[in-house]
Tab-separated table of C-alpha atoms and ligand atoms in Angstrom:
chain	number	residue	atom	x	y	z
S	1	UNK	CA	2.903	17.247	11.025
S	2	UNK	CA	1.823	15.890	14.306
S	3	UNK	CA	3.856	16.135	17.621
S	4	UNK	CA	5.434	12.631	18.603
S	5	UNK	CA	4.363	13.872	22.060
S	6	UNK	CA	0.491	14.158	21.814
S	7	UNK	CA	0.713	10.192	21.691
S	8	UNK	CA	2.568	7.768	23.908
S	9	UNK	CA	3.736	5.707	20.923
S	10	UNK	CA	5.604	3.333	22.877
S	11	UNK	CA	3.493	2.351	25.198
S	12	UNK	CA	0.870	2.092	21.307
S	13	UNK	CA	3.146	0.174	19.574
S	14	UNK	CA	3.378	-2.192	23.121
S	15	UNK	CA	-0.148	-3.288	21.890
S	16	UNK	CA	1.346	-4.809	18.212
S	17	UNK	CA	3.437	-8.043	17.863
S	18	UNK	CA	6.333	-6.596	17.620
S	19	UNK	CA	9.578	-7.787	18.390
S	20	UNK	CA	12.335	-6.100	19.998
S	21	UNK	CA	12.677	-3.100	22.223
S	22	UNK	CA	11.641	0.130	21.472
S	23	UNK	CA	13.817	2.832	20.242
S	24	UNK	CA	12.173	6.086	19.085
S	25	UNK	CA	9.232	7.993	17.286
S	26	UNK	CA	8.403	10.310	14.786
S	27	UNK	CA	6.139	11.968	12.848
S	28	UNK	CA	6.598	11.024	9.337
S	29	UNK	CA	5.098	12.285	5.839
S	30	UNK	CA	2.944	14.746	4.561
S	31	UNK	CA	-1.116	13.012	4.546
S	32	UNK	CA	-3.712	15.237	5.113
S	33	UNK	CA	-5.823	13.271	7.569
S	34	UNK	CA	-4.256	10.624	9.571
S	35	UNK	CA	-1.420	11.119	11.840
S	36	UNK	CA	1.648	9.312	10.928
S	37	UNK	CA	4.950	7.458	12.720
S	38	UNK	CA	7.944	5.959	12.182
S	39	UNK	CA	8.642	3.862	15.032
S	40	UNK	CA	11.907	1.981	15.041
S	41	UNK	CA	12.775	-1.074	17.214
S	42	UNK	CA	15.892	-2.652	18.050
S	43	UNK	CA	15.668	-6.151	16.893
S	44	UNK	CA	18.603	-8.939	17.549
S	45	UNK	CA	21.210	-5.491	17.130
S	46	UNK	CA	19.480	-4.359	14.152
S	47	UNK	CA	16.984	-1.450	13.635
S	48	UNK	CA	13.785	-2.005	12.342
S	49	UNK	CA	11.217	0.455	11.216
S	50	UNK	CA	7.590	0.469	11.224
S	51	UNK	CA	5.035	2.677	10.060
S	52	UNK	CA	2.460	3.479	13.117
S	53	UNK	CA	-0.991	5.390	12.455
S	54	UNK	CA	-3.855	6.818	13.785
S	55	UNK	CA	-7.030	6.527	12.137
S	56	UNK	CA	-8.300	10.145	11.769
S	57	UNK	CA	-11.800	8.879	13.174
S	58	UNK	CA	-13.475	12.247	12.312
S	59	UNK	CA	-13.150	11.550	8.874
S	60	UNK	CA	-13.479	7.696	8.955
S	61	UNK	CA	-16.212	7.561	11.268
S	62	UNK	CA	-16.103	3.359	11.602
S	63	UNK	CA	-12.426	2.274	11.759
S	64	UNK	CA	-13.164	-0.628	12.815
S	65	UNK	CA	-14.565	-1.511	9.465
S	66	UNK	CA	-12.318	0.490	7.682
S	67	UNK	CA	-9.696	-2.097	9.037
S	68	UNK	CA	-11.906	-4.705	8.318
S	69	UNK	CA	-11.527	-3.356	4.385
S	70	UNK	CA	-7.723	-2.913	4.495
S	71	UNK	CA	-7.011	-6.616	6.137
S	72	UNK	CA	-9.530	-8.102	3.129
S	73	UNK	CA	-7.817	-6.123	0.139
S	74	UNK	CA	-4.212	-6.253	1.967
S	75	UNK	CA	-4.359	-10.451	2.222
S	76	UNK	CA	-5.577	-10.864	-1.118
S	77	UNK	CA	-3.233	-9.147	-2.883
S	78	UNK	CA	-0.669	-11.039	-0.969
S	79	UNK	CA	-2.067	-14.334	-2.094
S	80	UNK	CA	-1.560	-13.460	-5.515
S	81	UNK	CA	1.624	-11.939	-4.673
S	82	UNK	CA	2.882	-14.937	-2.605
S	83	UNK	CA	5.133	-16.593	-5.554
S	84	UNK	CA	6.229	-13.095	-6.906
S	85	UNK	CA	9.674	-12.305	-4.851
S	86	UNK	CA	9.542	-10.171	-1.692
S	87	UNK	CA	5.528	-9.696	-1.175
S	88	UNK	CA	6.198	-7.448	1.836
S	89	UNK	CA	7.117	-4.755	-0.049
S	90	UNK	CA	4.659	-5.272	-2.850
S	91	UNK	CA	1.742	-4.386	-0.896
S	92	UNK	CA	0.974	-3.220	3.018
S	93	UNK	CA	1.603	-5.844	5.641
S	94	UNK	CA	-0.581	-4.971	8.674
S	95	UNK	CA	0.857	-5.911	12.237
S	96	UNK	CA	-1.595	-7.604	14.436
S	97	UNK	CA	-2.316	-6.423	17.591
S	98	UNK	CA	-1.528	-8.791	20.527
S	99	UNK	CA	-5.048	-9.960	20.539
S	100	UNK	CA	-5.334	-10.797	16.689
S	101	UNK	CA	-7.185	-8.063	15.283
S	102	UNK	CA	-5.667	-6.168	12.649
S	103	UNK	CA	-6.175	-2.582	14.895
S	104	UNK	CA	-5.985	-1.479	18.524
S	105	UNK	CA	-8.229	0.696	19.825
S	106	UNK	CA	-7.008	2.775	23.001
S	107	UNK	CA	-8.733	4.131	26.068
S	108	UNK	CA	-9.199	7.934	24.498
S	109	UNK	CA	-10.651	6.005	21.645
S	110	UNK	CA	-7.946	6.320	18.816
S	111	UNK	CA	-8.052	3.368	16.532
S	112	UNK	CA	-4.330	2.791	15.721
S	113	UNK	CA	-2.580	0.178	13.000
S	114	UNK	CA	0.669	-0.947	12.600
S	115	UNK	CA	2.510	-1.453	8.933
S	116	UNK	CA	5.883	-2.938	8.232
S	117	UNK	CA	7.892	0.247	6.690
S	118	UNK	CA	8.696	-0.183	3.443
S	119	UNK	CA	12.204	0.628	3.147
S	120	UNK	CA	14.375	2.018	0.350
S	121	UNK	CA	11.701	3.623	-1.176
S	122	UNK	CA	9.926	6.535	-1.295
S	123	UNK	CA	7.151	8.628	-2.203
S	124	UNK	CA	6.737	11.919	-3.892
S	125	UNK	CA	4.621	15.210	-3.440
S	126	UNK	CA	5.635	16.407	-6.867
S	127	UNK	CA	5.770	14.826	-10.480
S	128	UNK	CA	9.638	14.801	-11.858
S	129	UNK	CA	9.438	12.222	-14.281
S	130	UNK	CA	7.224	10.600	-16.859
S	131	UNK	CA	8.938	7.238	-15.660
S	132	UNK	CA	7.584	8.285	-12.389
S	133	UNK	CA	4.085	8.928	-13.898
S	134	UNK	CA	3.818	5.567	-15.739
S	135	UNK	CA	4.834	3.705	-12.748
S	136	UNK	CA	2.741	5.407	-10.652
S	137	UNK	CA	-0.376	4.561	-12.924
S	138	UNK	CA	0.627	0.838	-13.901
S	139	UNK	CA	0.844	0.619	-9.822
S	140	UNK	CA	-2.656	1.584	-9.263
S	141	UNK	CA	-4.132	-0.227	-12.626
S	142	UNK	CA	-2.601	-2.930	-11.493
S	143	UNK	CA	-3.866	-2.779	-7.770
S	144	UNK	CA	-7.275	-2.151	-9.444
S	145	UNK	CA	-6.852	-5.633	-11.444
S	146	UNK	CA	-5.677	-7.831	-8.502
S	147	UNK	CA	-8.947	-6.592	-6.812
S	148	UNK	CA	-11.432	-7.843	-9.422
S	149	UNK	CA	-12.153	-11.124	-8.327
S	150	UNK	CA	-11.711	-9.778	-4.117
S	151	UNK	CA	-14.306	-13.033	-2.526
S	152	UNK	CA	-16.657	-12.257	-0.241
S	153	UNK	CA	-19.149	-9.031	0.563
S	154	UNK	CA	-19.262	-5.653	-1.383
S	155	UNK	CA	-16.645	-3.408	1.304
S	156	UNK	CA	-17.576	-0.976	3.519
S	157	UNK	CA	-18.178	2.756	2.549
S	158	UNK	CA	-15.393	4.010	4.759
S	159	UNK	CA	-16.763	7.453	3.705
S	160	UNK	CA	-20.106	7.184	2.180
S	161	UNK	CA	-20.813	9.673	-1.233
S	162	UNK	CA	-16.619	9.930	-1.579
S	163	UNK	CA	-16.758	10.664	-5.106
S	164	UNK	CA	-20.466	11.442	-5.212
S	165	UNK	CA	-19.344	15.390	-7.102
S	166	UNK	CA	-22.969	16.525	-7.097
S	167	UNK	CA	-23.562	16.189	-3.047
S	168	UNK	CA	-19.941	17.372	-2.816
S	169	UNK	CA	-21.689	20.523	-4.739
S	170	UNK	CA	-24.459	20.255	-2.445
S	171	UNK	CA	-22.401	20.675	0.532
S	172	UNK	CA	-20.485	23.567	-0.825
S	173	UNK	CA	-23.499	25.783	-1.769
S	174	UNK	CA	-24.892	25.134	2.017
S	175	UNK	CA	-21.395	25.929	3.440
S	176	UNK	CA	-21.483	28.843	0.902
S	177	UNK	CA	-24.913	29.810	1.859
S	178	UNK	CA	-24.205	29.893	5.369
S	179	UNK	CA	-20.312	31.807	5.312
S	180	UNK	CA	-20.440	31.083	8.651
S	181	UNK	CA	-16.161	32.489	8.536
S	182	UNK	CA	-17.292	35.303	6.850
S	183	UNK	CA	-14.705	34.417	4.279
S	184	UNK	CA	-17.014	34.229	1.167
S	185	UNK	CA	-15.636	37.490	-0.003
S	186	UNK	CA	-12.083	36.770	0.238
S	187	UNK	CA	-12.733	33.391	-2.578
S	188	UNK	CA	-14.962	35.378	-4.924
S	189	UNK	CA	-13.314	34.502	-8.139
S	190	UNK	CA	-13.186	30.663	-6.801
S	191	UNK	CA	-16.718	30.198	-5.826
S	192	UNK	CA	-17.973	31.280	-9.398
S	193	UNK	CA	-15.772	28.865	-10.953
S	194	UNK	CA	-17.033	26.258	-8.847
S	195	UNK	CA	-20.535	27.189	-9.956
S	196	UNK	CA	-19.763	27.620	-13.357
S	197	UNK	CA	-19.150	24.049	-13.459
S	198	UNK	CA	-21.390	22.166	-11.559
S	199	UNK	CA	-22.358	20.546	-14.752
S	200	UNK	CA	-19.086	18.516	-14.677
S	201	UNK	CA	-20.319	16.540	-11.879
S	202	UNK	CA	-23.127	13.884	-13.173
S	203	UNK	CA	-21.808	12.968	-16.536
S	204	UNK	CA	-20.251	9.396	-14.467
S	205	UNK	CA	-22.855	8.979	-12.491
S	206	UNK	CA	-25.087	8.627	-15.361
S	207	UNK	CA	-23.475	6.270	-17.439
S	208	UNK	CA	-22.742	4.232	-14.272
S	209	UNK	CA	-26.613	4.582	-13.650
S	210	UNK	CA	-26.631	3.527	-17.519
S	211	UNK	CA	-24.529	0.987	-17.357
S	212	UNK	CA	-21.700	1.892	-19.685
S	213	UNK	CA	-19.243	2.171	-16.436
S	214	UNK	CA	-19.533	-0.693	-13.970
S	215	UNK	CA	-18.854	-0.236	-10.075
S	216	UNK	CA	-15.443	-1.413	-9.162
S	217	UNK	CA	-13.366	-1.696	-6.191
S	218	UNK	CA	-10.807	1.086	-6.181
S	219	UNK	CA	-8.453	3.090	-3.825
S	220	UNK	CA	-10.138	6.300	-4.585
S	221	UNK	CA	-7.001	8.188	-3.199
S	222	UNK	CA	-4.606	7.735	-5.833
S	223	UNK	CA	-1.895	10.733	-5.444
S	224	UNK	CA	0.935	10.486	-6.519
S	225	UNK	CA	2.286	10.429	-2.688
S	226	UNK	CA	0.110	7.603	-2.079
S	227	UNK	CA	2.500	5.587	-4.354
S	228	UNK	CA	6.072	4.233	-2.739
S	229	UNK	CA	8.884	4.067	-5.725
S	230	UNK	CA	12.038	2.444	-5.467
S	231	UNK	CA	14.724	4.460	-4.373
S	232	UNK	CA	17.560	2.353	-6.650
S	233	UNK	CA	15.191	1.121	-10.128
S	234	UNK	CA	12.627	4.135	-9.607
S	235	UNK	CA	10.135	1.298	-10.080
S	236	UNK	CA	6.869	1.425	-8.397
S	237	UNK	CA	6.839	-0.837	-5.374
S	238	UNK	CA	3.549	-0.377	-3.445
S	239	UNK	CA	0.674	1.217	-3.262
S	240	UNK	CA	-0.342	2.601	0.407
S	241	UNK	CA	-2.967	4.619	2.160
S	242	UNK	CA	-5.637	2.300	1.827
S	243	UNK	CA	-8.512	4.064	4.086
S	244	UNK	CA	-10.613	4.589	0.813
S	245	UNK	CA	-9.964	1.431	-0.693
S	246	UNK	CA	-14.090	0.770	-1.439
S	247	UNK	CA	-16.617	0.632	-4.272
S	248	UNK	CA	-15.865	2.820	-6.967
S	249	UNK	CA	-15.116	4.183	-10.515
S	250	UNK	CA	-12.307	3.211	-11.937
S	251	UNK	CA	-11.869	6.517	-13.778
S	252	UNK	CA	-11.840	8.467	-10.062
S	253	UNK	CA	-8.415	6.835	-9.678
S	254	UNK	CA	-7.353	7.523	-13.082
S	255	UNK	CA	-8.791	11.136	-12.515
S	256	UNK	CA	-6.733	11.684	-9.190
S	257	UNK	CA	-2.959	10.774	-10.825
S	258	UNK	CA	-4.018	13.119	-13.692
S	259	UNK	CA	-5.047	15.678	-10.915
S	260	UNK	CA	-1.235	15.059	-9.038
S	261	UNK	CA	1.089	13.634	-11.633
S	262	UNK	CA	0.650	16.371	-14.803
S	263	UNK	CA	1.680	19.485	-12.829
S	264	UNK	CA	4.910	20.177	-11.806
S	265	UNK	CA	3.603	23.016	-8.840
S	266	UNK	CA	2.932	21.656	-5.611
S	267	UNK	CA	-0.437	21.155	-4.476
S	268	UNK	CA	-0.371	24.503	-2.674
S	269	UNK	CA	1.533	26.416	-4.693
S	270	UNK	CA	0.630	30.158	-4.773
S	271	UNK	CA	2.332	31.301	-7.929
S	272	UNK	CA	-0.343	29.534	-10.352
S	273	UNK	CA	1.950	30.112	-12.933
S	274	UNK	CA	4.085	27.159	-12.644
S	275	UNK	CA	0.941	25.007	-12.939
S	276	UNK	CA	0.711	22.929	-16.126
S	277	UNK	CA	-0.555	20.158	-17.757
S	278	UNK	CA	2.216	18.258	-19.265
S	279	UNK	CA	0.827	16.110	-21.985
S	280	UNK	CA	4.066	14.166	-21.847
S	281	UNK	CA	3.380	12.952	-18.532
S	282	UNK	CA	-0.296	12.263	-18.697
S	283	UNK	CA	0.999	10.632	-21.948
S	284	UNK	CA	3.017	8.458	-19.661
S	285	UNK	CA	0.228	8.084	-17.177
S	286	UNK	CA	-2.136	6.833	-19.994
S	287	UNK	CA	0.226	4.091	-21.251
S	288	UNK	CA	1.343	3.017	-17.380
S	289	UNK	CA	-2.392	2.611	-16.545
S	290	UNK	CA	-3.613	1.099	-19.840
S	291	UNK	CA	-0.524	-1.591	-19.440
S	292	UNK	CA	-1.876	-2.647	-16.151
S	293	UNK	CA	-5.561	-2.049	-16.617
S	294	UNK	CA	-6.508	-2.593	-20.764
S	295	UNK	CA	-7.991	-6.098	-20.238
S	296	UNK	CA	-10.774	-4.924	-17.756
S	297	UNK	CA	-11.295	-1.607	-18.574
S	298	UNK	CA	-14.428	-1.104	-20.801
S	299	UNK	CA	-14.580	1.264	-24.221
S	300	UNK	CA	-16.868	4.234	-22.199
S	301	UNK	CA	-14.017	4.272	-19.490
S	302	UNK	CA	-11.192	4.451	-21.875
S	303	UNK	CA	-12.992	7.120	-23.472
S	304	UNK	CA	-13.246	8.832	-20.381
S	305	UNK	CA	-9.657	9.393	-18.792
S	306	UNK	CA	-9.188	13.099	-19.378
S	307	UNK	CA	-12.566	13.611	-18.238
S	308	UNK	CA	-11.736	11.976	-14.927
S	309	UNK	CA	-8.950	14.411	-14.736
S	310	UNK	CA	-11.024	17.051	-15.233
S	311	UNK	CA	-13.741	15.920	-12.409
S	312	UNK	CA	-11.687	14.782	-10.170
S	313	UNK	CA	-9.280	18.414	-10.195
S	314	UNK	CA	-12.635	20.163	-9.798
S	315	UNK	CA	-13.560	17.584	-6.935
S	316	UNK	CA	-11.138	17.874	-5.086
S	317	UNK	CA	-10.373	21.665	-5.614
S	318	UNK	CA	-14.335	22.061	-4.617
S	319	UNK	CA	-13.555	20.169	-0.913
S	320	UNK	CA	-10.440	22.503	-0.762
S	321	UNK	CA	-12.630	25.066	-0.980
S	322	UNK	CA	-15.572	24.344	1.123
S	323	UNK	CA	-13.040	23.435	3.845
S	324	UNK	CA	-11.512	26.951	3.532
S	325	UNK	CA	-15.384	28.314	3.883
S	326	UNK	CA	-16.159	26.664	6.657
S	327	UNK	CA	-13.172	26.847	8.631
S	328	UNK	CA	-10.207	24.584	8.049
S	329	UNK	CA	-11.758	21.710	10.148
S	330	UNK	CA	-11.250	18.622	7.458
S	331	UNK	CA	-7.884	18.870	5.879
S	332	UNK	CA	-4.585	19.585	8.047
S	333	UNK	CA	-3.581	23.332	7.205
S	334	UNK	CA	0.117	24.683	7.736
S	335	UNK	CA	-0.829	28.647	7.334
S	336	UNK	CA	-3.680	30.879	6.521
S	337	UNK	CA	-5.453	30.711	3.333
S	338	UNK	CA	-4.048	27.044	2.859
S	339	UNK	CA	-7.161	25.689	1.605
S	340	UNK	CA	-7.611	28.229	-0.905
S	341	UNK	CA	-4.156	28.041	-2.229
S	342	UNK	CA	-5.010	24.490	-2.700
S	343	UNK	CA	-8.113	25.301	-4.305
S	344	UNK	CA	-6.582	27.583	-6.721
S	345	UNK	CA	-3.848	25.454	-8.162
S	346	UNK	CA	-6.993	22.550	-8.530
S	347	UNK	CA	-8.971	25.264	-10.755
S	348	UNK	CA	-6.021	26.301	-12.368
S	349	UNK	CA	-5.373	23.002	-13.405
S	350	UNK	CA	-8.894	22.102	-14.566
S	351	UNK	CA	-8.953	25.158	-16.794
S	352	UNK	CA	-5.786	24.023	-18.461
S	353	UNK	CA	-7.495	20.150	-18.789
S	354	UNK	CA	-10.740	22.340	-20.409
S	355	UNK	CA	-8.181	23.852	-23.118
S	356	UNK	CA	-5.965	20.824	-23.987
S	357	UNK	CA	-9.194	18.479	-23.098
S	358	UNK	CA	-9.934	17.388	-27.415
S	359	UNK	CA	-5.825	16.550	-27.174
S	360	UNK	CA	-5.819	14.518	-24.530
S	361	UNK	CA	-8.860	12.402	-25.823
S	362	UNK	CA	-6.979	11.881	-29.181
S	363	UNK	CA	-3.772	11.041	-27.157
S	364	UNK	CA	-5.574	7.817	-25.474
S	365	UNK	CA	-7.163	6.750	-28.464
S	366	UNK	CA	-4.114	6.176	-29.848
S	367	UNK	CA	-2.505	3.985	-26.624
I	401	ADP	P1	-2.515	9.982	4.989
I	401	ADP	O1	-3.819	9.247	4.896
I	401	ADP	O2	-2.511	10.959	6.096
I	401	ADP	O3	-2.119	10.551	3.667
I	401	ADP	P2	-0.635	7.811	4.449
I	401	ADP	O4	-1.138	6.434	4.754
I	401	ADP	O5	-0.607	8.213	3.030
I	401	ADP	O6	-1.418	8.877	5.367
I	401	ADP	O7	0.846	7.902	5.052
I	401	ADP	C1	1.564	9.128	5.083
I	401	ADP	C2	2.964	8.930	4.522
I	401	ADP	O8	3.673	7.925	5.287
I	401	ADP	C3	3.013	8.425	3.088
I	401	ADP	O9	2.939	9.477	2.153
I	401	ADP	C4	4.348	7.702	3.047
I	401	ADP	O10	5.409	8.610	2.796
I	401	ADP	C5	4.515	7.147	4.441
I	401	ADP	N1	4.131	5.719	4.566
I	401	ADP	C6	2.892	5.230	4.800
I	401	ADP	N2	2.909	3.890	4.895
I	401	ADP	C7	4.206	3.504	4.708
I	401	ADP	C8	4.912	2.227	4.729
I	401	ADP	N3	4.263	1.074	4.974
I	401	ADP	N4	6.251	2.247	4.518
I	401	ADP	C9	6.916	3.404	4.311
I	401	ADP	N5	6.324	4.631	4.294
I	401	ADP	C10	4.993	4.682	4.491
I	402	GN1	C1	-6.398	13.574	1.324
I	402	GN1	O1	-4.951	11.183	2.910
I	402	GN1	P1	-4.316	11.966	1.807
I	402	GN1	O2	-3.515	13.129	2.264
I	402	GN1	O3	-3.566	11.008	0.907
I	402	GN1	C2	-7.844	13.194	1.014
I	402	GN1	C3	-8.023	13.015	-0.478
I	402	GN1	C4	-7.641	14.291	-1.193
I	402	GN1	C5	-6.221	14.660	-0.819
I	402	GN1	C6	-5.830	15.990	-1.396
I	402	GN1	C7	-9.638	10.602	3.060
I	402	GN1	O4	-5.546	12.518	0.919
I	402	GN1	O5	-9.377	12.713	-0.776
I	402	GN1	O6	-7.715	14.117	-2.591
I	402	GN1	O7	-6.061	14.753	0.618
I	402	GN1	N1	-8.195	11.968	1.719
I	402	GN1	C8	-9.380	11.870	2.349
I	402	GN1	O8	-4.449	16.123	-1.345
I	402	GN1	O9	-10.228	12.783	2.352
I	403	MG	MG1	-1.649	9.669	1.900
């Protein structure tokens, strides 16, 4: 969590239209890169909350861009959203700043947006339900299909080579190679895992170089935590952290709710034990997505959704641990040896994918 007092967030939020007078901050959520507020305002006698972050611009190293992305994708889903009911809670509302654009960028630098916070809802770090898993899925299937037909030019890489696995296994061997921590020896089991399966990497690549999987626009960050659900129907409501939102595979968004929605551990839980895959909830997660997403998808990709479980668990457990090699300096750590906690549950996981892999493919065939 970040300190409310690092950042003057009134004299931020100053720079948005926003009514009112301001009450309070804090640090809200658990991301891993940007840093996060909840800033309510009095407005009229009422208080009203809004969601104020900083871009993270060592990760996102144009956020001016990245905005640029999020105020496209963000407006056109509201103009298909704009007969459907309450739109502002369907998707993110950005806050202009009081000269138009959809960011403000301070004198230290920090790029900084402002979101109407959705309220009565929430979003959560660990699977409980296979309700929760199919809305979850239908939620980002369905943001995937409203942003088919997105006019205009292809969007900006926020982070080039995102899901590019084989330069993410690049990167590890030269952090590897290097053990500039010294802390090689303490992750021997995990770093010949990791290069036990480099092979998983390519496989998409190819057939999108083939042309059996076509380049889409997706969010690329689909976690389950990256999903708000209604706090009353338990209905997805909107999908959020849009920062990756950019050309992509459809079956890297797929891959990331298998990766967070089949386990019940947390993503840094150290007692791998209580990691699982539950083939009742990626059950759930198939149908949820397939509702949303059937019409578009094509055959390869549907034949292809527990592999993108499977890459994107040994993707993302690879950049857990090539952070913990070279030094904690990309995702926010709480304790020592975070990273490879995280990495272990991610291998864990992919191991149990590799052994239930045959039943998960005959599961989807059948949805
Ligand atoms: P990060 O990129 O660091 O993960 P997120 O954009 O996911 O940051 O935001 C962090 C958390 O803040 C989310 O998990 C969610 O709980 C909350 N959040 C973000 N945007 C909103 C919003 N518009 N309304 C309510 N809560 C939000
Ligand atoms: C980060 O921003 P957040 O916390 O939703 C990361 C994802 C990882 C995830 C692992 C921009 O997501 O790629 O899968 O942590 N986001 C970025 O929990 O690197
Ligand atoms: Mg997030």
């Amino acid at each position: 969590m970040t300190s409310a007092k690092k950042y003057n967030l009134k004299e931020v939020s100053g720079n948005f239209n926003i009514a009112g007078d301001f009450i309070s901050a804090s640090p809200y959520g658990s991301g891993h890169i940007n840093d996060t507020f909840a800033v309510t305002f009095s407005q009229g006698g009422a208080n009203v909350r809004y969601i104020i972050q900083r871009i993270n611009h060592n990760i996102f190293k144009n956020p001016v861009a990245l905005m640029d992305n999020i105020d496209r994708v963000t407006s056109h889903i509201h103009g298909k959203l704009s007969s459907s009911g309450d739109a502002s809670r369907k998707a993110l509302s950005l806050i202009r700043s009081g000269n138009g654009l959809p960011h403000h960028m301070d004198r230290e630098g920090n790029c900084w947006r402002t979101y109407i916070f959705v309220e009565n809802a929430k979003t959560y770090d660990i699977i409980e339900t296979p309700e929760q898993a199919f809305q979850a899925a239908k939620a980002f299937g369905e943001f995937q299909r409203h942003l088919v037909d997105l006019p205009g030019k292809r969007l900006s890489e926020t982070i080039p080579d995102f899901h590019n696995t084989p330069k993410r296994f690049e990167s590890f061997k030269n952090t590897l190679a290097s053990d500039s921590c010294n802390r090689a020896k303490s992750a021997k089991a995990e770093i010949a895992f990791a290069l036990n399966h480099e092979n998983v990497g390519t496989l998409l690549l190819n057939l999108n170089r083939e042309g059996k999987i076509p380049e889409r626009i997706t969010h690329n960050d689909t976690k389950l935590n990256n999903v708000l659900l209604d706090d009353k129907t338990g209905e997805a409501v909107c999908v959020i952290d849009l920062d990756t939102v950019m050309p992509g595979l459809a079956l890297y968004d797929f891959g990331d709710l298998v990766r967070t929605s089949t386990s019940p551990a947390a993503e840094d839980e150290k007692d791998l034990g209580k990691v699982k895959m539950q083939m009742h909830m990626y059950k759930a997660l198939v149908q949820g997505y397939m509702s949303a997403a059937k019409d578009f998808l094509t055959k390869t990709e549907v034949e292809h959704l527990a592999f993108g479980g499977k890459l994107i668990t040994l993707e993302i457990g690879l950049r857990f641990l090539t952070d913990y090699l070279s030094g904690d300096t990309y995702f926010k750590v709480h304790r020592e040896g975070h990273n490879l906690d995280r990495c272990r549950t991610q291998f864990k996981l992919v191991s149990l994918i590799e052994e239930q892999e045959e039943e998960m493919n005959r599961l989807a065939e059948k949805i």
